Amino acid sequence: MASYNPLVENRQGQSPYGSADPYYHESTGYITPSRPAKRGISKWIKFGLPILILVIAGAVVGGVVGSHHSGSKSSSSSAAGSTPGAAEVSSAVSAKNAVGRFATGTNTEFFMPEYPATTNTAAFTSPTFLPASDVAVAWPKDSFAPSSPSATQVRPDRPRLIAPAYKWAALPTLISSDPYLKGWNDTIFGNATAYFSLPPVVYHMDGASGILDNAREIKQRIKAFAYVYRMTNDTKWVDRTWQEVANAAGNGTTTFGPATDRWNTVHFLDTAEFCAAYAIAYDWLYDMWTDDQRAQMRFTMNLYGLGPGLAVYNGDPNGVGWWSKNINGNWNCVCNSGLTMGALAILGDDTTNNAASLLAVTINDAKQNCAQGPSDDGTWSETANYWYFGTTGHAEMTSSLITATGSDFGLLSANANFNLTGLFHMHVTGTTSLFNYGDHGPNKFSTTANSMIFYASQYNAPQYALFQRDQHDAPEPWSMFWYDPTINGAFWDGMPLDHFFDNQLDQWTAMRSSWTDNNALYVAMKAGQLQNHQTHNDLDCGDFVLDALGTRWAGELGSGDYLSQDYFTSDAQNATRWLYYRKRTEGQNTILVNQQNQNVAALPKVTHGTTGDTQGSSTVMTVSGDSTAYWVADLSSAYFNVTSFSRGVRTINARKQVLIQDDINAQGTIMWRMHTNATVTIDSSGTSATLALDGQTMVVQILNAPSGATFTTGPASRLDGDPALPTGQSDQPNPGVTVLIINLPAGTYSLQVLFNPQWSGMQASDFKTPSSVPLSGWSLTSHN
Ligand SMILES: *[C@@H]1O[C@H](CO)[C@@H](O)[C@H](O)[C@H]1NC(C)=O
Ligand SMILES: *[C@@H]1O[C@H](CO)[C@@H](O)[C@H](O)[C@H]1NC(C)=O
Ligand SMILES: *[C@@H]1O[C@H](CO)[C@@H](O)[C@H](O)[C@H]1NC(C)=O
Ligand SMILES: *[C@@H]1O[C@H](CO)[C@@H](O)[C@H](O)[C@H]1NC(C)=O
Ligand SMILES: *[C@@H]1O[C@H](CO)[C@@H](O)[C@H](O)[C@H]1NC(C)=O
Ligand SMILES: *[C@@H]1O[C@H](CO)[C@@H](O)[C@H](O)[C@H]1NC(C)=O
Ligand SMILES: *[C@@H]1O[C@H](CO)[C@@H](O)[C@H](O)[C@H]1NC(C)=O
Ligand SMILES: *[C@@H]1O[C@H](CO)[C@@H](O)[C@H](O)[C@H]1NC(C)=O
């Protein structure tokens, strides 16, 4: 049996929902032999004449808007034909309601929102929260506002966590007048109904150590059941909640793990998520439980969760608390959040004193660790996918503290740049899917990007909620309480197309041609350090993804098998992790020198520029001719056998084409690699490759080809001569993936690869062939 490793997280399981599971596309590590058929994406495109649909302002949802504003004031100028002030606000609000929700892609490969090609100057304004007095309905103010909050002085009424009673009372009215709340409420009811008839979650210890999927699935169900109970008063939901509660205590009709350590403290994430699930059941349904049931829940939570949690802080005798010390990753957020929610739920009823003792330590620990998850540019230091786990934990913990005690105790401000993490999430989301470098994590279940909705209000960053509200994972109970219906405008109005994240830990860039066109161009590339990412990184300096025409042309392979030998043990140069293909440099979209992994001590330097374009009000983004961005990384320090090496990426021709250039002087063989799901055809000259995918075409050309530089293809698997894997270990197959390759002997080159997506309506002569400019000479105008 493999030796126990506390860092082992959960295996990527086959989703119980199959390909209908909205989380499926972000979950890798199991094989997807045939990808789900993609629904045709509407053909509104940037380069033809856009069809402008003027949405008529004035249509009203719910009949509450429009008559409510007679006393309100607005200082901005009015739209033509309306009186200033109140009427203008009213028109903005009714325009917003007339627009309703945008469709979320369903049965598509990528589940992205589908924005119509629309110009609507009334609704698509700068993101803002309107004054409550100017809108039909808004959350009432919380009357619980202690002047000197204390973590152990909780509000007198229930629920305490995230959704206080005054919000439940207001919710039906808000639902009736806000299309998002209305749609989400419907979906939650539908989901709860679907879970209702399922048997309680079946205990499944995943190989070495994880029952995290079980814990998160139970939490997801309990949230939905408790929500629907409170919206209907139908006690069948309380009884169904109890089934999950009893089941997770081992008191159901089937066994649930070992009685000694049922919530699996050796993998404390599981323990914490069970605590959070119990906390919601206990608190949201408090009045429905008998004294006996409440005592049973407290007993079970203390025995399997809060007691072991407190032990972590009291010397950690069982050695399960590594996450509590100097870990600024998702583990610290999830573990402290679950313990804190559990403690807040039972505080006052708890006769063990565990709850009060935990609240004296978890908050401070989370401030020092969890809250430091984002770098000073907002990038989550694990990976784009682990951002979900970390911020969900941080937002649940912070929101619970605010509602239960009236204070966040500094969790929102301990890191002065935490508010930038929403920007990280927006830019790391491509036009098809995430720039999903590194490990992707286990199934998400109760984990979502809805922390964006919470942060929008807490940091006055309305664009975060406007962005998230149309995403496929928006509908769930937290959103109902985090969403502020005074929000107005469009996230894309004023949103820069490019961003450079410059912190040395994760230098990376994202560039795009539109925020609202699923067919738009998106290219993202990273450099950064290869260590200090909680061992979730790949050896991937120079790695990139490229989206265009509604599909991903250059993509990632995702996580390896988390149960592989020593997968998480070390990120040192000689670590076993770096033997697995998906983690090796050859498994990334970058340059391989001497067929060797990159140097884990890499310290790249980056330079960049952008014309600074922002999208306007319209969903139809018109890119001007000189609009561009470029980013150049000196990656010499990432390689062992190079004298100098810089990689640059830029858009050209009004963001219709992408150039990736490698100026390299290497002593070892050079191999340019890019992983693609496309079918690749190489022309007779060898310098042009035609990629076909999802009914679209991308032509990739080697410009000014150095002598001998031609495209070849190879499988996405280990190269001959690679060091052997540990005995008995294997790589995951990557079916359907081809590697586009350029091989060159040692030497000095400027290797220029041009990507020409075959946009509809564009002639061959409309593509530009840029002249050769050394990376040191790149500027905003060097390729005009
Ligand atoms: C919430 O959704 C359910 C299911 O669609 C519906 O029956 C209920 O009326 C909705 N609640 C409100 C307040 O509209
Ligand atoms: C919740 O319901 C929506 C709408 O039917 C569905 O798309 C989604 O897959 C469901 N989510 C889960 C986790 O079952
Ligand atoms: C549920 O019961 C509460 C408390 O009696 C009441 O305020 C609420 O209106 C009821 N909700 C429904 C949907 O019947
Ligand atoms: C489960 O059963 C045990 C043993 O009877 C009991 O001590 C505990 O309180 C029960 N917990 C729950 C949540 O039912
Ligand atoms: C983040 O906070 C800083 C300081 O308050 C502020 O200047 C900045 O605009 C905020 N950024 C975002 C995206 O909200
Ligand atoms: C291939 O497609 C799958 C499913 O969309 C995606 O997860 C993966 O990243 C793609 N692989 C590459 C190399 O683009
Ligand atoms: C890596 O090197 C360190 C230090 O020399 C050594 O202790 C460790 O066993 C090596 N690990 C592997 C997997 O070879
Ligand atoms: C490449 O780098 C390795 C590690 O530093 C070194 O052992 C080897 O001699 C180098 N090879 C060449 C061709 O420079």
mmCIF file of C-alpha atoms in Angstrom, residues 181-337:
data_model
loop_
_atom_site.group_PDB
_atom_site.id
_atom_site.type_symbol
_atom_site.label_atom_id
_atom_site.label_comp_id
_atom_site.label_asym_id
_atom_site.label_seq_id
_atom_site.Cartn_x
_atom_site.Cartn_y
_atom_site.Cartn_z
ATOM 1 C CA LEU A 181 -33.179 35.839 -8.035
ATOM 2 C CA LYS A 182 -36.267 34.438 -9.702
ATOM 3 C CA GLY A 183 -34.304 32.152 -12.010
ATOM 4 C CA TRP A 184 -31.940 30.982 -9.291
ATOM 5 C CA ASN A 185 -34.821 30.220 -6.920
ATOM 6 C CA ASP A 186 -36.417 28.062 -9.610
ATOM 7 C CA THR A 187 -33.164 26.201 -10.237
ATOM 8 C CA ILE A 188 -32.556 25.573 -6.533
ATOM 9 C CA PHE A 189 -36.071 24.137 -6.197
ATOM 10 C CA GLY A 190 -35.404 21.950 -9.227
ATOM 11 C CA ASN A 191 -32.080 20.755 -7.861
ATOM 12 C CA ALA A 192 -33.531 20.052 -4.415
ATOM 13 C CA THR A 193 -36.335 18.069 -6.017
ATOM 14 C CA ALA A 194 -33.811 16.026 -7.983
ATOM 15 C CA TYR A 195 -31.725 15.316 -4.851
ATOM 16 C CA PHE A 196 -34.845 14.471 -2.831
ATOM 17 C CA SER A 197 -35.432 11.135 -4.489
ATOM 18 C CA LEU A 198 -31.798 10.051 -4.393
ATOM 19 C CA PRO A 199 -30.590 7.787 -1.595
ATOM 20 C CA PRO A 200 -28.453 9.560 1.036
ATOM 21 C CA VAL A 201 -24.878 10.083 -0.166
ATOM 22 C CA VAL A 202 -23.040 6.775 -0.100
ATOM 23 C CA TYR A 203 -19.754 6.707 1.797
ATOM 24 C CA HIS A 204 -16.893 6.380 -0.589
ATOM 25 C CA MET A 205 -13.343 6.480 0.711
ATOM 26 C CA ASP A 206 -11.336 7.376 -2.303
ATOM 27 C CA GLY A 207 -8.259 5.176 -2.246
ATOM 28 C CA ALA A 208 -5.783 6.640 0.185
ATOM 29 C CA SER A 209 -7.569 9.330 2.128
ATOM 30 C CA GLY A 210 -10.448 11.277 0.724
ATOM 31 C CA ILE A 211 -14.199 11.516 1.339
ATOM 32 C CA LEU A 212 -14.235 15.115 0.182
ATOM 33 C CA ASP A 213 -16.689 14.495 -2.640
ATOM 34 C CA ASN A 214 -19.077 12.926 -0.115
ATOM 35 C CA ALA A 215 -18.782 15.864 2.268
ATOM 36 C CA ARG A 216 -19.328 18.476 -0.433
ATOM 37 C CA GLU A 217 -22.226 16.604 -1.992
ATOM 38 C CA ILE A 218 -23.955 16.342 1.389
ATOM 39 C CA LYS A 219 -23.355 20.046 1.983
ATOM 40 C CA GLN A 220 -24.774 20.868 -1.441
ATOM 41 C CA ARG A 221 -27.909 18.841 -0.723
ATOM 42 C CA ILE A 222 -28.427 20.203 2.786
ATOM 43 C CA LYS A 223 -28.160 23.783 1.527
ATOM 44 C CA ALA A 224 -30.817 23.105 -1.117
ATOM 45 C CA PHE A 225 -33.155 21.157 1.207
ATOM 46 C CA ALA A 226 -32.943 23.750 3.980
ATOM 47 C CA TYR A 227 -33.502 26.546 1.464
ATOM 48 C CA VAL A 228 -36.617 24.943 0.035
ATOM 49 C CA TYR A 229 -37.967 24.166 3.491
ATOM 50 C CA ARG A 230 -37.677 27.796 4.520
ATOM 51 C CA MET A 231 -39.366 28.905 1.295
ATOM 52 C CA THR A 232 -42.272 26.444 1.596
ATOM 53 C CA ASN A 233 -42.640 25.370 5.261
ATOM 54 C CA ASP A 234 -43.090 21.848 3.945
ATOM 55 C CA THR A 235 -41.556 19.556 6.580
ATOM 56 C CA LYS A 236 -40.714 16.851 4.080
ATOM 57 C CA TRP A 237 -37.544 18.861 3.403
ATOM 58 C CA VAL A 238 -36.637 18.838 7.085
ATOM 59 C CA ASP A 239 -37.074 15.075 7.208
ATOM 60 C CA ARG A 240 -34.982 14.651 4.082
ATOM 61 C CA THR A 241 -32.266 16.869 5.593
ATOM 62 C CA TRP A 242 -32.250 14.686 8.681
ATOM 63 C CA GLN A 243 -31.645 11.626 6.504
ATOM 64 C CA GLU A 244 -28.374 13.158 5.297
ATOM 65 C CA VAL A 245 -27.448 14.328 8.797
ATOM 66 C CA ALA A 246 -28.069 10.912 10.335
ATOM 67 C CA ASN A 247 -26.348 9.191 7.421
ATOM 68 C CA ALA A 248 -23.185 11.268 7.848
ATOM 69 C CA ALA A 249 -23.204 10.383 11.553
ATOM 70 C CA GLY A 250 -23.250 6.679 10.726
ATOM 71 C CA ASN A 251 -26.831 6.457 11.989
ATOM 72 C CA GLY A 252 -28.459 5.895 8.623
ATOM 73 C CA THR A 253 -29.492 2.619 7.043
ATOM 74 C CA THR A 254 -26.046 2.008 5.580
ATOM 75 C CA THR A 255 -22.626 2.327 7.180
ATOM 76 C CA PHE A 256 -20.711 5.563 6.873
ATOM 77 C CA GLY A 257 -17.023 5.089 7.568
ATOM 78 C CA PRO A 258 -15.213 4.064 10.734
ATOM 79 C CA ALA A 259 -16.800 5.097 14.065
ATOM 80 C CA THR A 260 -13.420 6.255 15.363
ATOM 81 C CA ASP A 261 -12.785 8.935 12.730
ATOM 82 C CA ARG A 262 -15.898 9.111 10.623
ATOM 83 C CA TRP A 263 -15.173 12.508 9.053
ATOM 84 C CA ASN A 264 -11.665 11.534 8.109
ATOM 85 C CA THR A 265 -9.521 14.007 10.025
ATOM 86 C CA VAL A 266 -6.364 12.798 8.247
ATOM 87 C CA HIS A 267 -7.752 14.669 5.241
ATOM 88 C CA PHE A 268 -9.128 17.593 7.212
ATOM 89 C CA LEU A 269 -10.899 19.260 4.278
ATOM 90 C CA ASP A 270 -13.466 16.469 4.515
ATOM 91 C CA THR A 271 -13.935 17.052 8.245
ATOM 92 C CA ALA A 272 -14.388 20.779 7.723
ATOM 93 C CA GLU A 273 -16.927 20.400 4.922
ATOM 94 C CA PHE A 274 -18.998 18.020 7.091
ATOM 95 C CA CYS A 275 -18.915 20.661 9.844
ATOM 96 C CA ALA A 276 -20.162 23.274 7.360
ATOM 97 C CA ALA A 277 -22.948 20.953 6.183
ATOM 98 C CA TYR A 278 -24.031 20.279 9.762
ATOM 99 C CA ALA A 279 -23.800 23.970 10.591
ATOM 100 C CA ILE A 280 -26.306 24.862 7.868
ATOM 101 C CA ALA A 281 -28.675 22.060 8.880
ATOM 102 C CA TYR A 282 -28.471 23.032 12.559
ATOM 103 C CA ASP A 283 -28.794 26.768 12.062
ATOM 104 C CA TRP A 284 -31.164 27.196 9.110
ATOM 105 C CA LEU A 285 -33.629 24.593 10.445
ATOM 106 C CA TYR A 286 -33.019 25.322 14.109
ATOM 107 C CA ASP A 287 -36.664 25.678 15.129
ATOM 108 C CA MET A 288 -37.659 22.489 13.350
ATOM 109 C CA TRP A 289 -35.404 20.173 15.300
ATOM 110 C CA THR A 290 -36.299 18.575 18.589
ATOM 111 C CA ASP A 291 -33.955 19.200 21.512
ATOM 112 C CA ASP A 292 -32.856 15.638 21.040
ATOM 113 C CA GLN A 293 -31.956 16.105 17.397
ATOM 114 C CA ARG A 294 -30.004 19.242 18.181
ATOM 115 C CA ALA A 295 -28.119 17.440 20.943
ATOM 116 C CA GLN A 296 -27.313 14.608 18.545
ATOM 117 C CA MET A 297 -25.999 17.000 15.930
ATOM 118 C CA ARG A 298 -23.840 18.819 18.472
ATOM 119 C CA PHE A 299 -22.536 15.529 19.824
ATOM 120 C CA THR A 300 -21.640 14.261 16.368
ATOM 121 C CA MET A 301 -20.124 17.535 15.189
ATOM 122 C CA ASN A 302 -18.023 17.872 18.328
ATOM 123 C CA LEU A 303 -16.888 14.257 18.186
ATOM 124 C CA TYR A 304 -15.909 14.125 14.534
ATOM 125 C CA GLY A 305 -15.236 17.765 13.663
ATOM 126 C CA LEU A 306 -14.945 20.545 16.180
ATOM 127 C CA GLY A 307 -13.115 18.474 18.811
ATOM 128 C CA PRO A 308 -10.441 17.312 16.358
ATOM 129 C CA GLY A 309 -10.301 20.861 14.971
ATOM 130 C CA LEU A 310 -9.577 22.332 18.368
ATOM 131 C CA ALA A 311 -6.945 19.642 18.934
ATOM 132 C CA VAL A 312 -5.174 20.896 15.812
ATOM 133 C CA TYR A 313 -4.790 24.254 17.542
ATOM 134 C CA ASN A 314 -3.849 22.667 20.867
ATOM 135 C CA GLY A 315 -0.619 20.995 19.841
ATOM 136 C CA ASP A 316 -1.993 18.861 17.011
ATOM 137 C CA PRO A 317 -1.371 15.510 18.765
ATOM 138 C CA ASN A 318 -2.683 13.561 15.774
ATOM 139 C CA GLY A 319 -0.602 15.426 13.205
ATOM 140 C CA VAL A 320 -3.573 16.358 10.997
ATOM 141 C CA GLY A 321 -3.230 20.135 11.182
ATOM 142 C CA TRP A 322 -0.425 21.009 8.753
ATOM 143 C CA TRP A 323 -2.917 23.284 7.006
ATOM 144 C CA SER A 324 -3.083 25.604 10.037
ATOM 145 C CA LYS A 325 0.539 26.715 9.768
ATOM 146 C CA ASN A 326 1.924 28.896 6.988
ATOM 147 C CA ILE A 327 -0.453 27.562 4.338
ATOM 148 C CA ASN A 328 -1.927 30.394 2.316
ATOM 149 C CA GLY A 329 -3.875 28.051 0.083
ATOM 150 C CA ASN A 330 -7.374 26.635 -0.115
ATOM 151 C CA TRP A 331 -6.821 24.143 2.697
ATOM 152 C CA ASN A 332 -6.524 26.894 5.279
ATOM 153 C CA CYS A 333 -9.673 28.622 3.981
ATOM 154 C CA VAL A 334 -11.817 25.496 3.766
ATOM 155 C CA CYS A 335 -10.699 24.076 7.125
ATOM 156 C CA ASN A 336 -11.079 27.310 9.105
ATOM 157 C CA SER A 337 -14.369 28.104 7.407
#
